[in-house]
Amino acid sequence: MKEQEPHYKPQPNDGTEWIRLPLKAALLAWRWGTETVVTCLMAIMVGTIILQVFFRFVLNDPLAWSEELARYSLVWITFLGAAVAFRHGGHIVIDTLVMMLPRGAQSILAWVVDVLIVVALLILLVQGLKIMEVTSGVKATMLEIPMSWVFAAIPVSAAIMLAYQVERTIRKIKSAKPTSLA
């Protein structure tokens, strides 16, 4: 019978534990929290829609707030779900042309794509904060919450994806093999 490997493999002492372990723990907690929030929001959205159908068609007395709650839940599910998919590499990738390139060119292109991802996420973060500022005085019609809370999904998801991109970049740098110039 084969002995199972331990879940935790000790890492060599390279002097980076002080940053690596807390960062890893924070990202793990962040990932768990994000996935939990998405799951809860999905349950809230589905529950609200079922409740609305019951009130509208059985009791003939529709709820005024349910459509807004379902819609704003969907906004948060969409953006946080994008962050979860980003973490798991779940977004669509078309790499047919990239795979035809030599390994060196593939590596360079991968770094260019990583930089472009960071730039796009920074733009999303900054513009999301601007949208929040513009909508801070506007309230939702039925729920009467600030619309900036709804639009906060944009910079929050961008910040989460930036954290995941930093993690991905650190892993990529750690796994890179030194190349000889000779």
PDB file of C-alpha atoms in Angstrom:
ATOM      1  CA  MET A   1       0.000   0.000   0.000  1.00  0.00           C
ATOM      2  CA  LYS A   2       1.401   3.354  -1.042  1.00  0.00           C
ATOM      3  CA  GLU A   3       1.874   5.887   1.721  1.00  0.00           C
ATOM      4  CA  GLN A   4       0.027   9.164   1.158  1.00  0.00           C
ATOM      5  CA  GLU A   5       2.063  12.316   0.867  1.00  0.00           C
ATOM      6  CA  PRO A   6       1.499  14.899   3.600  1.00  0.00           C
ATOM      7  CA  HIS A   7      -0.750  17.829   2.678  1.00  0.00           C
ATOM      8  CA  TYR A   8       1.975  20.258   3.699  1.00  0.00           C
ATOM      9  CA  LYS A   9       5.374  19.944   2.128  1.00  0.00           C
ATOM     10  CA  PRO A  10       8.088  21.820   4.016  1.00  0.00           C
ATOM     11  CA  GLN A  11       9.725  24.497   1.893  1.00  0.00           C
ATOM     12  CA  PRO A  12      13.460  25.136   1.978  1.00  0.00           C
ATOM     13  CA  ASN A  13      14.459  28.048   4.162  1.00  0.00           C
ATOM     14  CA  ASP A  14      15.223  30.700   1.566  1.00  0.00           C
ATOM     15  CA  GLY A  15      14.571  33.703   3.815  1.00  0.00           C
ATOM     16  CA  THR A  16      11.254  34.630   2.179  1.00  0.00           C
ATOM     17  CA  GLU A  17       8.898  32.921   4.661  1.00  0.00           C
ATOM     18  CA  TRP A  18       8.130  36.224   6.355  1.00  0.00           C
ATOM     19  CA  ILE A  19       6.352  37.418   3.202  1.00  0.00           C
ATOM     20  CA  ARG A  20       5.451  34.171   1.488  1.00  0.00           C
ATOM     21  CA  LEU A  21       3.451  32.489   4.260  1.00  0.00           C
ATOM     22  CA  PRO A  22       1.314  35.504   5.298  1.00  0.00           C
ATOM     23  CA  LEU A  23       0.660  36.319   1.623  1.00  0.00           C
ATOM     24  CA  LYS A  24      -0.332  32.723   0.942  1.00  0.00           C
ATOM     25  CA  ALA A  25      -2.629  32.678   3.994  1.00  0.00           C
ATOM     26  CA  ALA A  26      -4.197  36.013   3.022  1.00  0.00           C
ATOM     27  CA  LEU A  27      -4.815  34.868  -0.558  1.00  0.00           C
ATOM     28  CA  LEU A  28      -6.310  31.589   0.662  1.00  0.00           C
ATOM     29  CA  ALA A  29      -8.656  33.456   3.019  1.00  0.00           C
ATOM     30  CA  TRP A  30      -9.493  35.939   0.269  1.00  0.00           C
ATOM     31  CA  ARG A  31     -10.272  33.130  -2.181  1.00  0.00           C
ATOM     32  CA  TRP A  32     -12.443  31.310   0.354  1.00  0.00           C
ATOM     33  CA  GLY A  33     -14.240  34.556   1.241  1.00  0.00           C
ATOM     34  CA  THR A  34     -14.851  35.483  -2.391  1.00  0.00           C
ATOM     35  CA  GLU A  35     -16.224  32.054  -3.274  1.00  0.00           C
ATOM     36  CA  THR A  36     -18.420  32.082  -0.152  1.00  0.00           C
ATOM     37  CA  VAL A  37     -19.820  35.525  -0.978  1.00  0.00           C
ATOM     38  CA  VAL A  38     -20.576  34.442  -4.565  1.00  0.00           C
ATOM     39  CA  THR A  39     -22.359  31.336  -3.259  1.00  0.00           C
ATOM     40  CA  CYS A  40     -24.395  33.363  -0.745  1.00  0.00           C
ATOM     41  CA  LEU A  41     -25.309  35.969  -3.360  1.00  0.00           C
ATOM     42  CA  MET A  42     -26.425  33.206  -5.720  1.00  0.00           C
ATOM     43  CA  ALA A  43     -28.664  31.790  -2.977  1.00  0.00           C
ATOM     44  CA  ILE A  44     -30.053  35.267  -2.246  1.00  0.00           C
ATOM     45  CA  MET A  45     -30.747  35.909  -5.930  1.00  0.00           C
ATOM     46  CA  VAL A  46     -32.441  32.553  -6.526  1.00  0.00           C
ATOM     47  CA  GLY A  47     -34.402  32.808  -3.268  1.00  0.00           C
ATOM     48  CA  THR A  48     -35.547  36.335  -4.113  1.00  0.00           C
ATOM     49  CA  ILE A  49     -36.701  35.283  -7.583  1.00  0.00           C
ATOM     50  CA  ILE A  50     -38.598  32.269  -6.214  1.00  0.00           C
ATOM     51  CA  LEU A  51     -40.182  34.491  -3.561  1.00  0.00           C
ATOM     52  CA  GLN A  52     -41.183  37.036  -6.213  1.00  0.00           C
ATOM     53  CA  VAL A  53     -42.763  34.344  -8.409  1.00  0.00           C
ATOM     54  CA  PHE A  54     -44.731  33.054  -5.410  1.00  0.00           C
ATOM     55  CA  PHE A  55     -45.913  36.510  -4.375  1.00  0.00           C
ATOM     56  CA  ARG A  56     -46.760  37.577  -7.923  1.00  0.00           C
ATOM     57  CA  PHE A  57     -48.557  34.477  -9.194  1.00  0.00           C
ATOM     58  CA  VAL A  58     -49.878  32.782  -6.048  1.00  0.00           C
ATOM     59  CA  LEU A  59     -50.671  35.706  -3.761  1.00  0.00           C
ATOM     60  CA  ASN A  60     -51.203  38.173  -6.625  1.00  0.00           C
ATOM     61  CA  ASP A  61     -49.233  40.780  -4.646  1.00  0.00           C
ATOM     62  CA  PRO A  62     -45.752  41.304  -6.182  1.00  0.00           C
ATOM     63  CA  LEU A  63     -42.828  42.442  -4.067  1.00  0.00           C
ATOM     64  CA  ALA A  64     -41.571  45.870  -5.079  1.00  0.00           C
ATOM     65  CA  TRP A  65     -37.941  45.357  -4.040  1.00  0.00           C
ATOM     66  CA  SER A  66     -37.222  41.836  -5.274  1.00  0.00           C
ATOM     67  CA  GLU A  67     -36.259  42.691  -8.850  1.00  0.00           C
ATOM     68  CA  GLU A  68     -33.686  45.252  -7.683  1.00  0.00           C
ATOM     69  CA  LEU A  69     -32.177  42.875  -5.133  1.00  0.00           C
ATOM     70  CA  ALA A  70     -31.902  40.097  -7.723  1.00  0.00           C
ATOM     71  CA  ARG A  71     -30.364  42.473 -10.282  1.00  0.00           C
ATOM     72  CA  TYR A  72     -27.781  43.934  -7.899  1.00  0.00           C
ATOM     73  CA  SER A  73     -26.928  40.457  -6.618  1.00  0.00           C
ATOM     74  CA  LEU A  74     -26.314  39.425 -10.223  1.00  0.00           C
ATOM     75  CA  VAL A  75     -23.957  42.384 -10.719  1.00  0.00           C
ATOM     76  CA  TRP A  76     -21.862  41.294  -7.730  1.00  0.00           C
ATOM     77  CA  ILE A  77     -22.029  37.618  -8.769  1.00  0.00           C
ATOM     78  CA  THR A  78     -20.778  38.563 -12.238  1.00  0.00           C
ATOM     79  CA  PHE A  79     -17.779  40.577 -11.073  1.00  0.00           C
ATOM     80  CA  LEU A  80     -16.782  38.371  -8.134  1.00  0.00           C
ATOM     81  CA  GLY A  81     -17.390  35.305 -10.301  1.00  0.00           C
ATOM     82  CA  ALA A  82     -14.986  36.776 -12.850  1.00  0.00           C
ATOM     83  CA  ALA A  83     -12.375  37.008 -10.077  1.00  0.00           C
ATOM     84  CA  VAL A  84     -13.007  33.390  -9.049  1.00  0.00           C
ATOM     85  CA  ALA A  85     -12.727  32.251 -12.676  1.00  0.00           C
ATOM     86  CA  PHE A  86      -9.540  34.310 -13.057  1.00  0.00           C
ATOM     87  CA  ARG A  87      -8.027  32.567 -10.016  1.00  0.00           C
ATOM     88  CA  HIS A  88      -8.852  29.120 -11.392  1.00  0.00           C
ATOM     89  CA  GLY A  89      -7.804  29.960 -14.971  1.00  0.00           C
ATOM     90  CA  GLY A  90     -11.395  29.541 -16.095  1.00  0.00           C
ATOM     91  CA  HIS A  91     -11.562  32.318 -18.677  1.00  0.00           C
ATOM     92  CA  ILE A  92     -11.505  31.466 -22.360  1.00  0.00           C
ATOM     93  CA  VAL A  93      -8.023  31.239 -23.867  1.00  0.00           C
ATOM     94  CA  ILE A  94      -7.315  30.987 -27.571  1.00  0.00           C
ATOM     95  CA  ASP A  95      -3.716  29.862 -27.830  1.00  0.00           C
ATOM     96  CA  THR A  96      -3.551  28.296 -31.287  1.00  0.00           C
ATOM     97  CA  LEU A  97      -1.144  30.888 -32.699  1.00  0.00           C
ATOM     98  CA  VAL A  98       0.857  31.095 -29.474  1.00  0.00           C
ATOM     99  CA  MET A  99       1.498  27.340 -29.523  1.00  0.00           C
ATOM    100  CA  MET A 100       3.015  27.670 -33.009  1.00  0.00           C
ATOM    101  CA  LEU A 101       5.704  30.041 -31.711  1.00  0.00           C
ATOM    102  CA  PRO A 102       9.092  28.864 -30.430  1.00  0.00           C
ATOM    103  CA  ARG A 103       9.357  28.378 -26.642  1.00  0.00           C
ATOM    104  CA  GLY A 104      11.321  31.594 -26.129  1.00  0.00           C
ATOM    105  CA  ALA A 105       8.732  33.663 -27.980  1.00  0.00           C
ATOM    106  CA  GLN A 106       5.937  31.949 -26.018  1.00  0.00           C
ATOM    107  CA  SER A 107       7.645  32.920 -22.767  1.00  0.00           C
ATOM    108  CA  ILE A 108       8.093  36.542 -23.853  1.00  0.00           C
ATOM    109  CA  LEU A 109       4.495  36.722 -25.053  1.00  0.00           C
ATOM    110  CA  ALA A 110       3.287  35.276 -21.730  1.00  0.00           C
ATOM    111  CA  TRP A 111       5.083  38.076 -19.867  1.00  0.00           C
ATOM    112  CA  VAL A 112       3.626  40.692 -22.240  1.00  0.00           C
ATOM    113  CA  VAL A 113       0.146  39.276 -21.616  1.00  0.00           C
ATOM    114  CA  ASP A 114       0.764  39.385 -17.848  1.00  0.00           C
ATOM    115  CA  VAL A 115       1.719  43.068 -18.078  1.00  0.00           C
ATOM    116  CA  LEU A 116      -1.360  43.812 -20.215  1.00  0.00           C
ATOM    117  CA  ILE A 117      -3.560  42.032 -17.666  1.00  0.00           C
ATOM    118  CA  VAL A 118      -2.140  44.188 -14.863  1.00  0.00           C
ATOM    119  CA  VAL A 119      -2.671  47.362 -16.930  1.00  0.00           C
ATOM    120  CA  ALA A 120      -6.268  46.374 -17.761  1.00  0.00           C
ATOM    121  CA  LEU A 121      -7.014  45.552 -14.116  1.00  0.00           C
ATOM    122  CA  LEU A 122      -5.517  48.847 -12.934  1.00  0.00           C
ATOM    123  CA  ILE A 123      -7.703  50.710 -15.441  1.00  0.00           C
ATOM    124  CA  LEU A 124     -10.739  48.740 -14.235  1.00  0.00           C
ATOM    125  CA  LEU A 125      -9.861  49.533 -10.617  1.00  0.00           C
ATOM    126  CA  VAL A 126      -9.376  53.269 -11.194  1.00  0.00           C
ATOM    127  CA  GLN A 127     -12.439  53.663 -13.428  1.00  0.00           C
ATOM    128  CA  GLY A 128     -14.535  51.606 -11.006  1.00  0.00           C
ATOM    129  CA  LEU A 129     -13.550  53.957  -8.186  1.00  0.00           C
ATOM    130  CA  LYS A 130     -14.511  56.927 -10.381  1.00  0.00           C
ATOM    131  CA  ILE A 131     -17.920  55.379 -11.108  1.00  0.00           C
ATOM    132  CA  MET A 132     -18.410  54.840  -7.378  1.00  0.00           C
ATOM    133  CA  GLU A 133     -17.607  58.488  -6.733  1.00  0.00           C
ATOM    134  CA  VAL A 134     -20.014  59.705  -9.430  1.00  0.00           C
ATOM    135  CA  THR A 135     -22.853  57.500  -8.161  1.00  0.00           C
ATOM    136  CA  SER A 136     -22.281  58.072  -4.440  1.00  0.00           C
ATOM    137  CA  GLY A 137     -25.206  60.489  -4.172  1.00  0.00           C
ATOM    138  CA  VAL A 138     -27.646  58.321  -6.148  1.00  0.00           C
ATOM    139  CA  LYS A 139     -29.853  55.824  -4.317  1.00  0.00           C
ATOM    140  CA  ALA A 140     -31.548  52.708  -5.654  1.00  0.00           C
ATOM    141  CA  THR A 141     -35.264  53.258  -6.163  1.00  0.00           C
ATOM    142  CA  MET A 142     -36.720  50.489  -3.995  1.00  0.00           C
ATOM    143  CA  LEU A 143     -33.852  49.318  -1.778  1.00  0.00           C
ATOM    144  CA  GLU A 144     -32.672  52.896  -1.143  1.00  0.00           C
ATOM    145  CA  ILE A 145     -29.034  51.838  -0.951  1.00  0.00           C
ATOM    146  CA  PRO A 146     -26.336  54.018  -2.509  1.00  0.00           C
ATOM    147  CA  MET A 147     -25.688  52.960  -6.101  1.00  0.00           C
ATOM    148  CA  SER A 148     -21.987  53.252  -5.316  1.00  0.00           C
ATOM    149  CA  TRP A 149     -22.424  50.003  -3.326  1.00  0.00           C
ATOM    150  CA  VAL A 150     -23.593  48.281  -6.494  1.00  0.00           C
ATOM    151  CA  PHE A 151     -20.761  49.726  -8.584  1.00  0.00           C
ATOM    152  CA  ALA A 152     -18.226  48.812  -5.872  1.00  0.00           C
ATOM    153  CA  ALA A 153     -18.248  45.347  -7.441  1.00  0.00           C
ATOM    154  CA  ILE A 154     -16.029  46.711 -10.229  1.00  0.00           C
ATOM    155  CA  PRO A 155     -13.026  47.929  -8.198  1.00  0.00           C
ATOM    156  CA  VAL A 156     -13.393  45.135  -5.630  1.00  0.00           C
ATOM    157  CA  SER A 157     -13.188  42.437  -8.302  1.00  0.00           C
ATOM    158  CA  ALA A 158     -10.322  44.263 -10.036  1.00  0.00           C
ATOM    159  CA  ALA A 159      -8.389  44.403  -6.747  1.00  0.00           C
ATOM    160  CA  ILE A 160      -8.984  40.695  -6.138  1.00  0.00           C
ATOM    161  CA  MET A 161      -7.833  39.821  -9.650  1.00  0.00           C
ATOM    162  CA  LEU A 162      -4.739  42.027  -9.190  1.00  0.00           C
ATOM    163  CA  ALA A 163      -3.889  40.108  -6.015  1.00  0.00           C
ATOM    164  CA  TYR A 164      -4.303  36.831  -7.893  1.00  0.00           C
ATOM    165  CA  GLN A 165      -2.138  38.142 -10.749  1.00  0.00           C
ATOM    166  CA  VAL A 166       0.596  39.088  -8.267  1.00  0.00           C
ATOM    167  CA  GLU A 167       0.386  35.578  -6.805  1.00  0.00           C
ATOM    168  CA  ARG A 168       0.559  34.066 -10.298  1.00  0.00           C
ATOM    169  CA  THR A 169       3.575  36.228 -11.182  1.00  0.00           C
ATOM    170  CA  ILE A 170       5.398  35.257  -7.977  1.00  0.00           C
ATOM    171  CA  ARG A 171       4.773  31.581  -8.740  1.00  0.00           C
ATOM    172  CA  LYS A 172       5.981  32.093 -12.316  1.00  0.00           C
ATOM    173  CA  ILE A 173       9.184  33.792 -11.136  1.00  0.00           C
ATOM    174  CA  LYS A 174       9.820  31.072  -8.533  1.00  0.00           C
ATOM    175  CA  SER A 175       9.367  28.288 -11.063  1.00  0.00           C
ATOM    176  CA  ALA A 176      11.502  29.957 -13.762  1.00  0.00           C
ATOM    177  CA  LYS A 177      14.753  28.189 -14.378  1.00  0.00           C
ATOM    178  CA  PRO A 178      17.841  30.372 -14.663  1.00  0.00           C
ATOM    179  CA  THR A 179      19.056  30.501 -18.234  1.00  0.00           C
ATOM    180  CA  SER A 180      22.630  30.582 -19.343  1.00  0.00           C
ATOM    181  CA  LEU A 181      23.756  33.393 -21.613  1.00  0.00           C
ATOM    182  CA  ALA A 182      26.638  31.304 -22.964  1.00  0.00           C
TER     183      ALA A 182
END
